[in-house]
Structures are given as C-alpha cells and as structure tokens.
C-alpha positions as a Markdown table, in Angstrom:
| # | Residue | x | y | z |
|---|---|---|---|---|
| 1 | Met | -19.9 | -29.0 | 40.3 |
| 2 | Glu | -22.7 | -30.7 | 38.2 |
| 3 | Val | -26.0 | -31.5 | 40.0 |
| 4 | Ser | -28.7 | -33.5 | 38.1 |
| 5 | Arg | -32.3 | -32.9 | 38.7 |
| 6 | Glu | -32.4 | -36.4 | 41.0 |
| 7 | Asp | -29.8 | -35.2 | 43.1 |
| 8 | Ile | -31.7 | -32.6 | 44.5 |
| 9 | Ser | -35.1 | -34.3 | 44.4 |
| 10 | Val | -34.7 | -37.7 | 45.6 |
| 11 | Ser | -32.5 | -36.5 | 48.7 |
| 12 | Thr | -35.1 | -34.3 | 50.1 |
| 13 | Thr | -36.6 | -35.1 | 53.8 |
| 14 | Glu | -38.9 | -34.0 | 55.7 |
| 15 | Ser | -36.8 | -32.0 | 57.6 |
| 16 | Lys | -35.4 | -30.2 | 54.8 |
| 17 | Thr | -37.3 | -28.2 | 52.3 |
| 18 | Leu | -36.5 | -28.3 | 48.8 |
| 19 | Ser | -35.7 | -24.1 | 48.8 |
| 20 | Ala | -33.1 | -25.1 | 51.9 |
| 21 | Glu | -31.8 | -27.8 | 49.9 |
| 22 | Leu | -31.2 | -25.8 | 46.6 |
| 23 | Ala | -29.5 | -23.1 | 48.9 |
| 24 | Asp | -27.1 | -25.9 | 50.2 |
| 25 | His | -26.1 | -27.0 | 46.8 |
| 26 | Leu | -25.4 | -23.3 | 45.5 |
| 27 | Cys | -23.2 | -23.1 | 48.7 |
| 28 | Glu | -21.5 | -26.1 | 48.0 |
| 29 | Arg | -20.8 | -25.1 | 44.3 |
| 30 | Ile | -19.3 | -21.8 | 45.3 |
| 31 | Arg | -16.8 | -23.8 | 47.7 |
| 32 | Ser | -16.0 | -26.7 | 45.3 |
| 33 | Asp | -15.6 | -24.3 | 42.1 |
| 34 | Arg | -13.7 | -21.9 | 44.3 |
| 35 | Leu | -16.1 | -18.9 | 43.0 |
| 36 | Ala | -14.8 | -15.4 | 43.4 |
| 37 | Pro | -17.1 | -12.5 | 44.3 |
| 38 | Gly | -18.9 | -11.4 | 41.0 |
| 39 | Asp | -18.7 | -14.8 | 39.5 |
| 40 | Arg | -22.2 | -15.8 | 37.9 |
| 41 | Leu | -24.7 | -18.8 | 38.8 |
| 42 | Gly | -27.4 | -18.2 | 36.5 |
| 43 | Thr | -30.8 | -16.7 | 36.5 |
| 44 | Glu | -33.6 | -18.1 | 38.2 |
| 45 | Ala | -35.1 | -19.8 | 35.3 |
| 46 | Glu | -31.8 | -21.4 | 34.2 |
| 47 | Leu | -31.5 | -22.4 | 37.9 |
| 48 | Ala | -35.0 | -24.1 | 38.0 |
| 49 | Asp | -34.1 | -25.8 | 34.8 |
| 50 | Gln | -31.1 | -27.4 | 35.7 |
| 51 | Phe | -32.0 | -28.5 | 39.4 |
| 52 | Gly | -35.5 | -29.7 | 38.0 |
| 53 | Val | -37.4 | -27.5 | 40.6 |
| 54 | Ser | -40.0 | -24.8 | 40.4 |
| 55 | Arg | -39.1 | -20.8 | 39.9 |
| 56 | Thr | -40.8 | -20.6 | 43.6 |
| 57 | Val | -38.2 | -22.8 | 45.1 |
| 58 | Val | -35.3 | -21.2 | 43.3 |
| 59 | Arg | -36.8 | -17.8 | 44.5 |
| 60 | Glu | -36.9 | -18.8 | 48.3 |
| 61 | Ala | -33.3 | -20.4 | 48.1 |
| 62 | Val | -31.9 | -17.2 | 46.8 |
| 63 | Gly | -33.8 | -15.2 | 48.8 |
| 64 | Ser | -32.1 | -17.0 | 52.0 |
| 65 | Leu | -28.7 | -16.5 | 50.3 |
| 66 | Arg | -29.3 | -13.0 | 49.8 |
| 67 | Gly | -30.2 | -12.5 | 53.4 |
| 68 | Leu | -27.0 | -14.2 | 54.6 |
| 69 | Gly | -24.9 | -12.2 | 52.1 |
| 70 | Val | -23.6 | -14.8 | 50.2 |
| 71 | Val | -25.3 | -13.9 | 46.6 |
| 72 | Ile | -26.5 | -11.1 | 45.2 |
| 73 | Gly | -28.6 | -10.1 | 41.8 |
| 74 | Arg | -26.9 | -8.4 | 38.9 |
| 75 | Gln | -29.2 | -6.8 | 36.4 |
| 76 | Gly | -28.6 | -8.6 | 32.8 |
| 77 | Arg | -26.4 | -11.4 | 34.8 |
| 78 | Gly | -28.6 | -13.2 | 37.2 |
| 79 | Leu | -27.5 | -14.4 | 40.2 |
| 80 | Cys | -23.8 | -13.9 | 41.5 |
| 81 | Val | -21.4 | -14.4 | 44.1 |
| 82 | Ala | -21.6 | -11.7 | 46.6 |
| 83 | Glu | -18.7 | -9.4 | 47.2 |
| 84 | Ala | -16.5 | -10.2 | 50.2 |
| 85 | Asp | -17.5 | -7.2 | 52.4 |
| 86 | Asn | -21.2 | -8.8 | 52.3 |
| 87 | Phe | -19.4 | -11.8 | 54.5 |
| 88 | Ser | -17.7 | -9.7 | 56.9 |
| 89 | Asn | -21.2 | -7.6 | 57.5 |
| 90 | Val | -23.0 | -11.1 | 58.1 |
| 91 | Leu | -20.3 | -12.2 | 60.7 |
| 92 | Arg | -20.3 | -8.9 | 62.4 |
| 93 | Lys | -24.2 | -9.2 | 63.2 |
| 94 | Ala | -23.7 | -13.0 | 63.7 |
| 95 | Leu | -21.4 | -12.2 | 66.7 |
| 96 | Val | -23.1 | -9.4 | 68.2 |
| 97 | Pro | -24.6 | -11.5 | 71.1 |
| 98 | Gln | -21.4 | -12.6 | 72.2 |
| 99 | Val | -20.0 | -9.1 | 72.9 |
| 100 | Ala | -22.8 | -8.7 | 75.3 |
| 101 | Ser | -21.1 | -10.9 | 78.0 |
| 102 | Pro | -17.5 | -11.1 | 79.6 |
| 103 | Gln | -17.9 | -14.8 | 78.7 |
| 104 | Gly | -18.8 | -14.2 | 75.2 |
| 105 | Trp | -15.7 | -12.0 | 74.7 |
| 106 | Arg | -13.7 | -14.8 | 76.3 |
| 107 | Glu | -15.2 | -17.4 | 73.9 |
| 108 | Leu | -14.6 | -14.8 | 71.0 |
| 109 | Gln | -10.7 | -14.6 | 72.0 |
| 110 | Gln | -10.7 | -18.6 | 72.1 |
| 111 | Leu | -11.9 | -18.5 | 68.6 |
| 112 | Arg | -9.5 | -16.3 | 67.4 |
| 113 | Ala | -6.6 | -18.5 | 68.8 |
| 114 | Val | -7.8 | -21.4 | 67.3 |
| 115 | Ile | -8.2 | -19.7 | 64.0 |
| 116 | Glu | -4.4 | -18.3 | 64.3 |
| 117 | Ile | -3.2 | -21.7 | 65.3 |
| 118 | Gly | -5.1 | -23.8 | 62.9 |
| 119 | Ser | -3.8 | -21.7 | 60.1 |
| 120 | Ile | 0.1 | -21.2 | 60.8 |
| 121 | Ala | 1.1 | -24.5 | 59.1 |
| 122 | Leu | -0.5 | -23.0 | 55.7 |
| 123 | Ala | 1.1 | -19.4 | 56.3 |
| 124 | Val | 4.4 | -21.1 | 56.8 |
| 125 | Glu | 3.9 | -23.2 | 53.5 |
| 126 | Leu | 2.7 | -20.1 | 51.3 |
| 127 | Ile | 4.1 | -17.2 | 52.9 |
| 128 | Thr | 6.1 | -15.1 | 50.4 |
| 129 | Ser | 9.6 | -13.4 | 50.9 |
| 130 | Glu | 7.8 | -9.9 | 51.1 |
| 131 | Glu | 5.6 | -11.0 | 53.7 |
| 132 | Ile | 8.4 | -12.7 | 56.0 |
| 133 | Ile | 10.3 | -9.0 | 55.5 |
| 134 | Arg | 6.9 | -7.2 | 56.5 |
| 135 | Leu | 6.9 | -9.6 | 59.7 |
| 136 | Gln | 10.4 | -8.9 | 61.0 |
| 137 | Thr | 10.0 | -5.3 | 60.0 |
| 138 | Ile | 6.8 | -5.1 | 62.4 |
| 139 | Val | 8.9 | -6.8 | 65.0 |
| 140 | Ser | 11.5 | -4.3 | 64.7 |
| 141 | Glu | 9.0 | -1.6 | 65.1 |
| 142 | Met | 7.8 | -3.1 | 68.1 |
| 143 | Lys | 11.2 | -3.3 | 69.5 |
| 144 | Arg | 11.6 | 0.5 | 68.8 |
| 145 | Val | 8.4 | 1.3 | 70.6 |
| 146 | Met | 9.0 | -0.6 | 73.4 |
| 147 | Lys | 12.1 | 1.7 | 74.4 |
| 148 | Lys | 9.3 | 4.3 | 75.1 |
| 149 | Met | 7.8 | 2.4 | 77.5 |
| 150 | Lys | 8.7 | 4.4 | 80.5 |
| 151 | Gln | 8.5 | 7.8 | 79.0 |
| 152 | Asp | 5.1 | 7.3 | 77.7 |
| 153 | Pro | 3.0 | 4.1 | 78.9 |
| 154 | Lys | -0.1 | 4.7 | 77.4 |
| 155 | Gly | 0.9 | 5.7 | 73.8 |
| 156 | Thr | 3.5 | 3.0 | 74.0 |
| 157 | Ser | 0.8 | 0.5 | 74.8 |
| 158 | Lys | -1.6 | 1.7 | 72.1 |
| 159 | Ala | 1.2 | 1.8 | 69.4 |
| 160 | Tyr | 2.3 | -1.7 | 70.2 |
| 161 | Lys | -1.1 | -3.0 | 70.2 |
| 162 | Glu | -1.5 | -1.6 | 66.6 |
| 163 | Met | 1.9 | -3.3 | 65.7 |
| 164 | Asp | 0.6 | -6.7 | 67.3 |
| 165 | Cys | -2.4 | -6.4 | 65.1 |
| 166 | Leu | -0.6 | -6.0 | 62.0 |
| 167 | Phe | 2.1 | -9.0 | 63.0 |
| 168 | His | -1.3 | -11.4 | 63.3 |
| 169 | Gln | -2.8 | -10.1 | 60.3 |
| 170 | Thr | 0.0 | -10.6 | 58.4 |
| 171 | Ile | 0.5 | -14.2 | 59.4 |
| 172 | Leu | -3.3 | -14.7 | 58.4 |
| 173 | Ala | -3.0 | -13.1 | 55.1 |
| 174 | Ala | 0.0 | -15.4 | 54.3 |
| 175 | Ser | -2.4 | -18.2 | 54.8 |
| 176 | His | -4.1 | -17.1 | 51.6 |
| 177 | Gly | -7.6 | -18.2 | 52.7 |
| 178 | Asn | -9.9 | -15.1 | 52.2 |
| 179 | Phe | -12.5 | -15.9 | 54.2 |
| 180 | Val | -10.4 | -17.2 | 57.2 |
| 181 | Lys | -8.6 | -13.4 | 57.0 |
| 182 | Gln | -12.2 | -11.9 | 57.1 |
| 183 | Phe | -13.3 | -13.8 | 59.7 |
| 184 | His | -10.2 | -12.9 | 61.8 |
| 185 | Gly | -10.5 | -9.2 | 60.8 |
| 186 | Val | -13.9 | -8.7 | 62.1 |
| 187 | Leu | -12.7 | -10.7 | 65.5 |
| 188 | Leu | -10.2 | -8.0 | 65.8 |
| 189 | Asp | -12.6 | -5.2 | 64.9 |
| 190 | Tyr | -14.5 | -6.2 | 68.2 |
| 191 | Phe | -11.7 | -6.6 | 70.3 |
| 192 | His | -10.2 | -3.1 | 69.3 |
| 193 | Ala | -13.9 | -1.9 | 70.0 |
| 194 | Gly | -14.0 | -3.1 | 73.4 |
| 195 | Asp | -9.9 | -2.6 | 74.2 |
| 196 | Leu | -9.6 | -6.2 | 74.6 |
| 197 | Tyr | -7.0 | -7.0 | 71.7 |
| 198 | Gly | -3.7 | -8.4 | 72.8 |
| 199 | Gln | -1.8 | -8.0 | 76.1 |
| 200 | Ser | 0.1 | -5.4 | 77.7 |
| 201 | Pro | 3.5 | -5.0 | 76.2 |
| 202 | Thr | 6.1 | -7.2 | 78.0 |
| 203 | Leu | 9.5 | -8.4 | 76.8 |
| 204 | Gln | 8.3 | -12.0 | 77.0 |
| 205 | Gly | 5.5 | -11.0 | 74.7 |
| 206 | Leu | 8.0 | -9.0 | 72.3 |
| 207 | Arg | 10.4 | -12.3 | 72.3 |
| 208 | Gln | 7.6 | -14.4 | 71.6 |
| 209 | His | 6.7 | -12.2 | 68.3 |
| 210 | Glu | 10.5 | -12.4 | 67.2 |
| 211 | Trp | 10.6 | -16.1 | 67.8 |
| 212 | Ile | 7.3 | -16.7 | 65.7 |
| 213 | Ala | 8.8 | -14.4 | 63.0 |
| 214 | Asn | 11.9 | -16.5 | 63.0 |
| 215 | Ala | 10.1 | -19.7 | 62.9 |
| 216 | Ile | 8.3 | -18.8 | 60.1 |
| 217 | Ala | 11.2 | -17.3 | 58.3 |
| 218 | Asp | 12.9 | -20.6 | 58.6 |
| 219 | Arg | 9.9 | -22.5 | 57.5 |
| 220 | Asp | 9.7 | -24.5 | 60.7 |
| 221 | Thr | 6.2 | -25.2 | 61.2 |
| 222 | Asp | 6.8 | -27.2 | 64.1 |
| 223 | Gln | 8.6 | -24.3 | 66.1 |
| 224 | Ala | 6.1 | -21.7 | 64.5 |
| 225 | Thr | 3.2 | -23.7 | 65.9 |
| 226 | Arg | 4.8 | -24.0 | 69.5 |
| 227 | His | 5.8 | -20.3 | 69.7 |
| 228 | Leu | 2.5 | -19.0 | 68.5 |
| 229 | Thr | 0.4 | -21.5 | 70.8 |
| 230 | Asp | 2.5 | -20.4 | 73.8 |
| 231 | His | 2.0 | -16.7 | 72.9 |
| 232 | Leu | -2.0 | -17.0 | 72.5 |
| 233 | Lys | -1.9 | -19.7 | 75.5 |
| 234 | Pro | -3.9 | -17.3 | 77.8 |
| 235 | Gln | -6.6 | -17.0 | 75.6 |
| 236 | Leu | -7.3 | -20.7 | 75.4 |
| 237 | Lys | -8.0 | -20.9 | 79.0 |
| 238 | Ala | -11.7 | -21.9 | 79.6 |
| 239 | Pro | -13.6 | -18.9 | 81.1 |
| 240 | Thr | -14.4 | -18.8 | 84.8 |
| 241 | Gln | -17.8 | -19.4 | 85.8 |
C-alpha cells in the first residue's frame, strides 16, 4: 500500500500525533499487504523520506509498535514485521486483568465462543480433507475415552477435555486465520490454567461434537453453525451480576 507524504501530514488532528498516525499507517500496511513475520518495512531514514516526516517521528512510531510486539528491528534490514509469538505474548499481557474476577473469566469465555462461531463459515469453506479426517478421529477418540468414565472419572474428564481442546483448535486452524488461531490459543491457555476449559464430559456434548464434525465434512455451513452455537450456548449467557 503506497502512502504519499500528503496522506500523513494533512490528515493529522489535534487528538492524534504524527507518530501515532504513522504507527497506524504501518499497521494498515501490514494488514493490507498481508505481510508475514520477518517481512521488511524499511529503515528509519527510508520511512522518514517516504512519509515526509522527521526521523524523530519515525522513531516514536516504531517505539510504540515495538512495545506492542508488532515490529522488530533487524540489523542490516531495518524494521521488520515481528514473529507471531510476540503477538501472542502481547495478548497474554493484555488479558491478565480479565482473569482477576469471575466476570472477567465469563467474558473471556464469551469471547472464545464468538471467535469460534464467527470463524466456522470460513473453516467449512477452507478445511482440507486431512483436517476433516483429524476432526473425525478426535471424535472417535472422545468416544473411546468416554467409555472409561465410570472406572476413572477424573482421568476421563482430563483426557476428554484435552480432546475437546484439540477439536476446537482444529476447526480454528481450518479457517487459516493466523491471528485468530493465536488469539484462540491464548484464551485456551488461560482456561486450562484456571481449569475452566470446556464442560464436563456428557453424552450430549459428545453428540454435539459428532454433529459439528459431520456438518463440516458435508460442507454444510448452516448446520455446522447451528450445532456449534448450540454447543457453545452456555458460554454465551450474560454474566450474573
């Protein structure tokens, strides 16, 4: 995405500094040009010349983007898009306040449900044959685990939740949205740490997983969305005051 010198100078307002606007332009370039981790954005001098601002402005913009984990400096290459892990680290830090209260936990669970339901149509469209087989294999494993419920309730619950996690991660991975997958992964990490992921193993929950997997295998977006929404409905309820 090409941005002229006028684009950044004329649109500046009192509430937005040049450095903040430059940071926005750089983020937009990363999004619109679909730049990958490690892709080069330029040196401070190159960016100052391209956008018609001082190197001080560039330095301030770059400093804020470094702090957010969006960009990094590479010797001999200048400014580059940060690795994906940095994005995950920023998310983890940003979500820390939410885990301090029961309502915060509930809101994170709602966010997780919204992300999954919002991504299901893309997953149905883009999922590969290998990923469909993986989903069906996970469901088969969940059935096998459930048979041990009476003999080992605690062990069965733990194994089932691990399969549950893999099931939903596979769906998100099938949407091929890297940031979405990372965001979802960060949420699941928090839920596991707080022992709040998923529901207790039930035959109804198992059937819902099977229905979701079958609908996705049939490339039936409407059915997949309906079954996934029913499955995640408990997490969509408003927090109790």
